[in-house]
Every structure is written in C-alpha cells, then in structure tokens.
Coordinates of C-alpha atoms in Angstrom, one line a residue:
M227 CA -26.6 -2.5 -5.1
I228 CA -22.9 -3.3 -5.8
Y229 CA -22.1 -3.8 -2.2
D230 CA -25.3 -5.7 -1.4
A231 CA -24.5 -8.2 -4.2
F232 CA -21.0 -8.6 -2.9
E233 CA -22.4 -9.3 0.6
M234 CA -24.5 -12.1 -0.8
Q235 CA -21.3 -13.6 -2.4
S236 CA -19.5 -13.2 0.9
D237 CA -22.1 -15.1 2.7
L238 CA -21.9 -17.9 0.2
A239 CA -18.1 -17.9 0.5
R240 CA -18.4 -18.1 4.3
Q241 CA -20.5 -21.3 3.9
T242 CA -18.0 -22.7 1.4
R243 CA -15.2 -22.1 3.9
A244 CA -17.2 -23.9 6.6
W245 CA -17.9 -26.9 4.4
G246 CA -14.2 -26.9 3.5
R247 CA -13.3 -27.1 7.1
V248 CA -15.6 -30.1 7.7
L249 CA -14.3 -31.9 4.7
H250 CA -10.6 -31.2 5.6
D251 CA -11.1 -32.5 9.2
A252 CA -12.7 -35.7 7.8
V253 CA -10.0 -36.6 5.3
S254 CA -6.9 -35.2 7.1
P255 CA -6.3 -38.5 9.0
W256 CA -5.9 -40.3 5.7
V257 CA -3.4 -37.8 4.1
G258 CA -0.2 -39.5 3.2
Y259 CA -1.9 -42.9 2.5
G260 CA -2.6 -42.3 -1.2
E261 CA -3.4 -39.7 -3.8
P262 CA -7.2 -39.6 -3.4
A263 CA -7.0 -38.5 0.2
N264 CA -4.3 -35.9 -0.7
W265 CA -6.5 -34.6 -3.5
W266 CA -9.5 -34.3 -1.2
S267 CA -7.4 -32.6 1.5
A268 CA -6.0 -30.1 -1.0
G269 CA -9.4 -29.4 -2.4
A270 CA -10.8 -28.8 1.0
R271 CA -8.1 -26.4 1.8
M272 CA -8.8 -24.5 -1.4
M273 CA -12.5 -24.3 -0.3
M274 CA -11.3 -22.9 3.1
R275 CA -9.7 -20.0 1.1
A276 CA -12.9 -18.9 -0.6
G277 CA -13.7 -15.2 -0.5
L278 CA -12.0 -12.0 0.7
T279 CA -11.3 -10.7 4.2
F280 CA -11.7 -7.2 5.5
A281 CA -9.5 -7.6 8.6
R282 CA -6.0 -6.2 8.6
P283 CA -3.4 -9.0 8.6
P284 CA -0.7 -8.9 11.3
Y285 CA 2.7 -7.4 10.4
G286 CA 4.3 -10.3 12.1
I287 CA 7.6 -8.5 12.8
E288 CA 8.6 -9.7 16.2
T289 CA 12.4 -9.3 16.1
V290 CA 15.0 -7.7 13.8
T291 CA 18.8 -8.2 13.6
V292 CA 20.7 -5.0 14.6
G293 CA 24.4 -5.5 14.4
N294 CA 25.1 -8.9 15.9
R295 CA 22.0 -9.3 18.0
E296 CA 18.3 -10.0 17.8
V297 CA 16.2 -7.0 19.0
P298 CA 12.5 -7.4 19.9
V299 CA 10.1 -5.2 18.0
A300 CA 6.8 -4.0 19.4
E301 CA 4.0 -2.2 17.5
E302 CA 3.2 1.0 19.3
P303 CA 0.2 3.2 18.2
V304 CA 1.5 6.8 18.6
L305 CA -1.5 8.8 17.2
S306 CA -4.9 7.6 15.9
T307 CA -7.7 9.3 14.0
P308 CA -10.9 7.7 12.7
F309 CA -9.1 7.1 9.4
G310 CA -5.6 6.0 10.3
T311 CA -3.0 5.3 12.9
L312 CA 0.6 6.5 13.1
L313 CA 2.2 3.1 14.1
R314 CA 5.7 2.8 15.4
F315 CA 7.8 -0.3 15.3
R316 CA 9.6 0.3 18.6
K317 CA 13.0 -1.3 19.3
D318 CA 14.8 -1.3 22.6
L319 CA 17.9 0.4 21.5
Q320 CA 20.2 2.9 23.3
T321 CA 21.4 4.2 19.9
E322 CA 19.4 6.9 18.3
Q323 CA 18.4 6.1 14.7
P324 CA 16.9 8.3 11.9
K325 CA 13.1 8.5 12.2
V326 CA 11.4 7.3 9.0
L327 CA 7.7 7.5 8.1
V328 CA 6.7 4.9 5.6
V329 CA 3.7 6.2 3.8
A330 CA 1.5 3.4 2.6
P331 CA -0.9 3.6 -0.4
L332 CA -4.7 3.7 -0.1
S333 CA -5.4 1.4 -3.0
G334 CA -7.5 -1.4 -1.7
H335 CA -4.9 -3.2 0.5
F336 CA -3.8 -2.6 4.1
A337 CA -0.5 -1.1 5.0
T338 CA 0.7 -4.6 5.9
L339 CA 1.4 -5.0 2.2
L340 CA 4.6 -3.1 3.0
R341 CA 5.8 -5.4 5.8
G342 CA 8.8 -6.4 3.7
T343 CA 9.7 -2.7 3.2
V344 CA 9.4 -2.1 6.9
R345 CA 11.4 -5.2 7.8
T346 CA 14.3 -4.1 5.6
L347 CA 14.3 -0.5 7.0
L348 CA 14.1 -1.5 10.6
P349 CA 17.8 -2.4 11.4
D350 CA 19.0 1.1 10.5
H351 CA 16.0 3.3 11.2
D352 CA 13.3 4.1 13.8
V353 CA 10.4 3.2 11.6
Y354 CA 6.8 4.5 11.6
I355 CA 4.0 3.7 9.1
T356 CA 0.6 5.2 8.1
D357 CA -1.6 2.3 9.1
W358 CA -4.8 3.3 7.3
H359 CA -8.2 2.1 8.5
N360 CA -10.9 0.4 6.5
A361 CA -13.4 3.1 5.5
R362 CA -16.3 0.8 5.8
D363 CA -15.6 0.6 9.6
V364 CA -15.5 4.4 10.0
P365 CA -18.8 5.9 11.3
L366 CA -20.4 8.6 9.2
D367 CA -20.2 11.1 12.0
A368 CA -16.3 11.0 11.6
G369 CA -16.8 13.2 8.6
R370 CA -15.2 13.0 5.1
F371 CA -11.7 11.9 4.1
G372 CA -10.5 13.5 0.8
F373 CA -7.2 14.3 -0.9
D374 CA -6.5 17.2 1.4
D375 CA -7.4 15.2 4.5
Y376 CA -4.8 12.6 3.5
V377 CA -2.2 15.4 3.3
D378 CA -3.4 16.7 6.7
H379 CA -2.7 13.3 8.2
L380 CA 0.9 13.3 6.8
V381 CA 1.5 16.7 8.2
Q382 CA 0.1 15.8 11.6
F383 CA 2.0 12.5 11.7
L384 CA 5.3 14.3 10.9
E385 CA 4.6 16.9 13.6
T386 CA 4.0 14.1 16.1
M387 CA 7.3 12.4 15.1
G388 CA 9.1 15.7 15.6
E389 CA 11.9 17.5 13.8
G390 CA 14.5 15.7 11.7
S391 CA 12.2 12.9 10.3
H392 CA 12.4 11.4 6.9
V393 CA 9.6 10.0 4.6
V394 CA 9.6 7.0 2.3
A395 CA 6.4 7.0 0.2
V396 CA 5.4 3.9 -1.8
C397 CA 3.3 4.2 -5.0
Q398 CA 0.2 6.4 -5.0
P399 CA 1.1 8.5 -1.9
A400 CA 4.2 9.8 -3.5
V401 CA 1.8 12.5 -4.7
Q402 CA 0.4 13.4 -1.3
T403 CA 3.9 13.2 0.3
L404 CA 5.2 15.7 -2.2
V405 CA 2.2 18.0 -1.5
A406 CA 2.7 17.7 2.3
A407 CA 6.4 18.6 1.9
A408 CA 5.4 21.7 -0.1
V409 CA 2.6 22.6 2.5
M410 CA 5.1 22.4 5.3
A411 CA 7.7 24.3 3.4
Q412 CA 5.3 27.2 2.6
T413 CA 4.1 27.4 6.2
R414 CA 7.7 27.1 7.5
N415 CA 6.7 24.1 9.6
A416 CA 9.7 23.0 11.7
A417 CA 8.7 19.4 11.4
A418 CA 9.1 19.4 7.6
P419 CA 11.0 16.2 6.6
R420 CA 14.7 16.3 6.0
S421 CA 14.3 14.0 3.1
M422 CA 11.6 12.3 1.0
T423 CA 12.0 9.2 -1.0
L424 CA 9.3 8.7 -3.6
M425 CA 9.0 5.2 -5.0
A426 CA 7.1 4.2 -8.1
G427 CA 4.5 7.0 -7.6
P428 CA 2.3 8.7 -10.3
V429 CA 3.6 12.3 -10.1
D430 CA 3.1 12.9 -13.8
C431 CA 0.9 10.4 -15.6
R432 CA 1.3 12.1 -19.0
I433 CA 4.7 10.4 -19.3
N434 CA 4.6 6.9 -20.8
P435 CA 1.0 6.3 -19.9
T436 CA 0.2 2.7 -18.7
G437 CA -3.1 0.8 -19.0
V438 CA -4.0 2.2 -15.6
N439 CA -3.5 5.7 -16.8
K440 CA -5.4 5.2 -20.0
L441 CA -8.4 3.8 -18.1
A442 CA -8.5 6.9 -15.9
T443 CA -8.7 9.2 -18.9
S444 CA -11.0 7.0 -21.0
K445 CA -14.1 8.0 -18.9
P446 CA -15.3 11.2 -17.3
I447 CA -15.2 11.4 -13.5
E448 CA -19.0 11.1 -13.4
W449 CA -18.6 7.6 -14.9
F450 CA -16.3 6.6 -12.0
E451 CA -18.7 8.0 -9.5
K452 CA -21.7 6.2 -11.0
N453 CA -20.1 2.8 -11.6
L454 CA -17.5 2.4 -9.0
I455 CA -18.8 4.0 -5.9
A456 CA -21.0 2.1 -3.5
T457 CA -22.7 2.7 -0.1
V458 CA -21.7 0.6 2.9
P459 CA -24.5 -1.7 4.0
G460 CA -26.2 -1.4 7.4
R461 CA -24.4 -4.4 9.0
H462 CA -21.1 -2.4 9.2
K463 CA -19.9 0.4 11.5
G464 CA -19.6 2.8 8.5
A465 CA -23.1 2.1 7.3
G466 CA -24.2 4.8 4.8
R467 CA -20.7 5.9 4.0
R468 CA -19.9 6.1 0.3
V469 CA -16.8 4.1 -0.7
Y470 CA -14.8 2.7 -3.5
P471 CA -14.9 -1.0 -2.4
G472 CA -11.7 -2.8 -1.9
F473 CA -13.1 -5.9 -3.6
M474 CA -13.5 -3.9 -6.8
Q475 CA -10.0 -2.6 -6.7
V476 CA -8.6 -6.1 -6.2
S477 CA -10.8 -7.4 -9.0
A478 CA -9.3 -4.7 -11.3
F479 CA -5.8 -5.7 -10.3
M480 CA -6.5 -9.3 -11.0
S481 CA -8.1 -8.6 -14.4
M482 CA -4.8 -7.1 -15.5
N483 CA -3.1 -10.5 -15.3
P484 CA -5.7 -13.2 -14.8
K485 CA -3.6 -16.0 -16.2
R486 CA -1.0 -15.4 -13.5
H487 CA -3.6 -15.8 -10.7
V488 CA -5.2 -18.8 -12.2
Q489 CA -1.8 -20.5 -12.5
G490 CA -0.9 -19.4 -8.9
H491 CA -3.9 -21.2 -7.5
A492 CA -3.3 -24.3 -9.7
D493 CA 0.3 -24.3 -8.4
L494 CA -1.0 -24.0 -4.8
F495 CA -3.3 -27.0 -5.2
W496 CA -0.6 -29.3 -6.6
H497 CA 1.9 -28.2 -4.0
M498 CA -0.6 -29.2 -1.4
V499 CA -1.3 -32.5 -3.1
N500 CA 2.5 -33.3 -3.4
G501 CA 3.2 -32.3 0.2
E502 CA 5.4 -29.4 -0.9
T503 CA 4.7 -27.4 2.3
D504 CA 7.2 -24.5 1.9
K505 CA 6.0 -23.8 -1.7
A506 CA 2.4 -23.9 -0.7
D507 CA 2.9 -21.7 2.4
A508 CA 4.6 -19.1 0.2
I509 CA 1.7 -18.9 -2.2
E510 CA -0.8 -18.9 0.6
S511 CA 1.0 -16.1 2.4
F512 CA 0.9 -14.0 -0.7
Y513 CA -2.8 -14.5 -1.3
D514 CA -3.7 -14.0 2.4
E515 CA -2.3 -10.5 2.0
Y516 CA -3.6 -9.9 -1.6
F517 CA -7.2 -10.9 -0.6
A518 CA -7.3 -8.8 2.6
V519 CA -8.9 -5.6 1.3
L520 CA -10.1 -2.3 2.6
D521 CA -12.5 0.2 1.2
L522 CA -11.5 3.8 0.3
A523 CA -13.6 6.8 1.2
A524 CA -15.3 7.8 -2.1
E525 CA -14.2 11.4 -1.9
F526 CA -10.5 10.4 -1.6
Y527 CA -10.7 8.0 -4.6
L528 CA -12.6 10.4 -6.8
E529 CA -10.5 13.4 -6.0
T530 CA -7.3 11.4 -6.6
V531 CA -8.5 10.2 -10.0
K532 CA -9.6 13.7 -11.0
T533 CA -6.5 15.5 -9.7
V534 CA -3.7 13.1 -10.4
F535 CA -4.9 11.0 -13.4
Q536 CA -7.1 13.3 -15.3
D537 CA -6.3 17.0 -14.8
Y538 CA -2.6 16.5 -13.9
T539 CA -2.7 19.5 -11.6
L540 CA 0.3 18.4 -9.6
A541 CA 2.4 17.8 -12.7
K542 CA 1.4 21.2 -14.0
N543 CA 2.2 22.8 -10.6
E544 CA -1.4 24.1 -10.4
L545 CA -2.5 22.1 -7.4
T546 CA -4.4 23.9 -4.6
Y547 CA -4.6 22.9 -1.0
R548 CA -7.5 23.9 1.3
G549 CA -8.4 26.4 -1.4
G550 CA -5.1 28.2 -1.5
E551 CA -2.3 28.1 -4.1
L552 CA 0.5 25.7 -3.6
D553 CA 3.9 26.0 -5.3
M554 CA 6.2 22.9 -5.4
R555 CA 9.2 25.3 -5.7
A556 CA 8.7 26.1 -2.0
V557 CA 10.5 22.8 -1.2
R558 CA 14.0 24.0 -0.4
R559 CA 15.1 22.0 2.6
T560 CA 13.7 18.5 2.0
A561 CA 16.0 16.4 0.0
L562 CA 14.4 14.4 -2.8
M563 CA 15.1 10.9 -4.0
T564 CA 13.0 9.1 -6.7
V565 CA 13.0 5.4 -7.4
E566 CA 11.5 3.7 -10.5
G567 CA 11.4 0.1 -11.8
E568 CA 12.4 -0.6 -15.4
R569 CA 9.5 -3.0 -16.0
D570 CA 6.8 -1.2 -14.0
D571 CA 3.5 -1.5 -15.9
I572 CA 1.5 0.4 -13.2
C573 CA 3.6 3.5 -12.8
A574 CA 5.9 3.8 -15.8
V575 CA 9.4 5.1 -16.0
G576 CA 9.6 8.8 -15.9
Q577 CA 6.3 9.4 -13.9
T578 CA 8.0 9.5 -10.5
M579 CA 11.2 11.2 -11.7
A580 CA 9.0 14.1 -12.8
A581 CA 9.1 15.3 -9.2
H582 CA 12.5 16.7 -9.9
D583 CA 11.0 19.0 -12.5
L584 CA 8.7 20.4 -9.9
C585 CA 11.1 20.8 -7.0
T586 CA 13.4 23.2 -9.0
S587 CA 14.5 25.1 -5.9
L588 CA 16.4 22.1 -4.6
P589 CA 20.2 22.2 -5.4
P590 CA 21.7 19.3 -7.2
H591 CA 23.3 17.8 -4.1
M592 CA 19.8 17.4 -2.5
R593 CA 18.4 15.4 -5.4
T594 CA 19.0 12.0 -6.8
H595 CA 17.2 9.4 -8.9
H596 CA 17.5 5.6 -9.2
L597 CA 16.2 3.4 -12.0
Q598 CA 16.3 -0.2 -11.0
A599 CA 16.8 -2.6 -13.9
G600 CA 14.8 -5.8 -14.2
V601 CA 12.0 -5.1 -11.7
G602 CA 8.3 -4.3 -12.0
H603 CA 6.1 -2.3 -9.7
Y604 CA 6.3 -4.5 -6.6
G605 CA 10.0 -5.1 -7.1
V606 CA 10.7 -1.5 -6.4
F607 CA 9.8 -1.9 -2.7
A608 CA 9.8 -5.6 -2.0
G609 CA 11.9 -8.7 -2.8
R610 CA 15.6 -9.5 -3.4
R611 CA 16.5 -6.4 -5.5
W612 CA 14.8 -4.1 -3.1
D613 CA 16.9 -5.6 -0.3
T614 CA 20.2 -5.8 -2.0
Q615 CA 20.3 -3.0 -4.7
I616 CA 17.6 -0.4 -4.0
Y617 CA 17.6 -0.2 -0.2
P618 CA 21.3 0.4 0.2
Q619 CA 21.0 3.5 -1.9
V620 CA 17.9 4.7 0.0
R621 CA 19.7 4.1 3.3
N622 CA 22.7 6.1 2.2
F623 CA 20.5 8.9 0.9
I624 CA 18.7 9.1 4.3
Q625 CA 22.0 9.0 6.2
S626 CA 23.5 11.7 4.1
H627 CA 20.7 14.1 5.0
T628 CA 20.4 13.1 8.7

C-alpha cells in the first residue's frame, strides 16, 4: 500500500509538471517586463520541479585537466550484473595511474551523488565506481541482493580491475569494503586492494551515537520490515520485489532538517524572480540530484540495519560471511586510512576510526587517520575542503602504497 499511494502522488506530480510547462511557455515571452510575469514564470518553474525521479542523472564529466592539458573522459561499463555496474571513467593517457574503485553507498541515491568525489580523483587516478542499479527495475528472477551479495560485488569488481587496485569507500559501504578486504585476505585473493580509504562510515555505531543510530536501535528489526518495506507495483520491471523505497529514505533525510529544505526552495524561487541565474542553477542542480532516488533491495536494507546498527557484529569482530567466520585481523597487506568530519551528524567522530581497532594486524606505517575540522557529513567527500585539505592526504596515502 505504501508504494501504491506514492504512485498516485507521482501521477499527480506528473500532471503538475505538465501544467507548469504550459504556464511557463505562456508567460516566458513577458519575463523581464515586470515583476508579475517574473513571479508567474518562477512559479511555473517550481511546478515543473514537482515530484521525484527514478532515473539516474548523468555524471557529466566530459573532460578533466591532467597536468597542463584537457583530457577527454569516457564512461566505460566494464562489468555488469542485474544489481550494479563496474563503471570506468576512461582517459586517453599513456601514463599508467593507480586504479581506484570508488564504492558508492546504497542509501536512496544514485552513485552520481559522488560525481564531485570522482572529478577530484580523476587527474591522478584511473577511477572506477560501483554504479548501483535501482532495485525496482531488477526483475524478480535475478534473485536476492543482501549484505553478502554487496560484498561479493566488491570482490568481483576488484578481481576484474586486477591486482594493485585501491578502494575509496564513502559512508555506508565503509562496512562492506572492510568486510571485502578481510574476505580477500582470508582467501589469499591476489586482487586484494593495496589500500582502502574509509570515509565517514558506520564501522562502530556504539561510539557517539547520532540521531540516525538511535532510531535504528529504538525499534526491533520486525518494525522496520513491517513499516518501511514495500512491494514494487506491477508497472515496473521489478514488480513483486520487496524494497526499501528511495522516496522514504529521502523523506527521512529531509525530516532531519526540514527548515533548510524549505528555505532552499524559497531561495530558489526568489533567485528565479530576480534573474539570478547562477544562484538558481546551483540550487536546482543540488535538488536534481537529491530528488533522484533509487530503491534498495529489502534484504540488503534489513540485514544492514540488523548487522551494523543493532547487533554491531562488525564492531565486535563477530561478523560471518556466507555462513563462515570472518576475522578482521586477517587484513595484513591492505593499508588503511580513515577520514571523519568534525561536525558529522550522520556518522559521528570515532565511528569510522574504529576500523583501526579491528585491523590490529596492520603495522603502524600502514594505518593513518584524518579528522577534518569544520565539515559535516557531505563535506568529507565533496566541496572545497574535500578538494583542498582532505583529498591531498588521500592522494598521498594511495601513492605511498602504490
């Protein structure tokens, strides 16, 4: 019923966008002749933004500056499964660069949320990304996708990339990346990464619990399954698949700071009215990405909540993988860097650094930690301080273990 109700809202939003387009076309010739026309035009554009989208936005990275020249960038699918694609941002360079797998979160948004992270990494690295698919578009006969399946994908992607690769995991998949490194270490997999950089990830949620962590422990897992899991309607390719809908995840994010989003849309309206195109475009670009959502397979969501946020099995080094025991102390040859933001209210200070307490077999010269002052969650992997203060340290860490 949750998804059916949302589909009705989506249909209404589609009609609102259509009427907004009609109104905008009608008043656009009069824009610039007076405030009423500007108001109507801005209002029409706001109507055209009604609702969410379920299509992956483009990465939009066409060139990158390497040294003193602009180099074309082409997106190259290297390996695809029903649930995700290993996507390479190929550059025509003669010089070999360190291969880096950017592991994107499965938390209601597409991997394009990390385009800024990728863009910053590209001049110095051969960059790949886990381009996850929308679960509502994956047919039922493709099977399940749970916690271990996510780990399997990382192992398979790293094997495809070959020996000597590095991993940069952002937010939630810091957990699965750490698990994949341990799996590959225990099985003596030659493609085990040379380094892993875990950024703002919930390795141990017992440390400085945030509002997100407290919500996860306030209800039994049965409550999450009953109230947050829906079935994909018949109009989609994944009809019948049980999912945690992306629109619910985005609604939860917005509810954490509703005043900010209300103000953001008010600012957008007035920037349009006043003809402040650059400011309006910046806000529109942000919300184009923010309102592009994907559904998570129910088993992955529920297993992650139970394992990471309720039972803390990774933090206790009691995690199992495919029914077998897994010991984080097996990680001996994959260097570890953790990065946290001082003002992160989603993944608090100390939660990612806890990875060092698990990987005790690593010698000191293969471990490092960086706490970035003055940034929240998104500032860890995007924005000015990521570009100028965090990334140089990540780059040097990768280079020192290449």
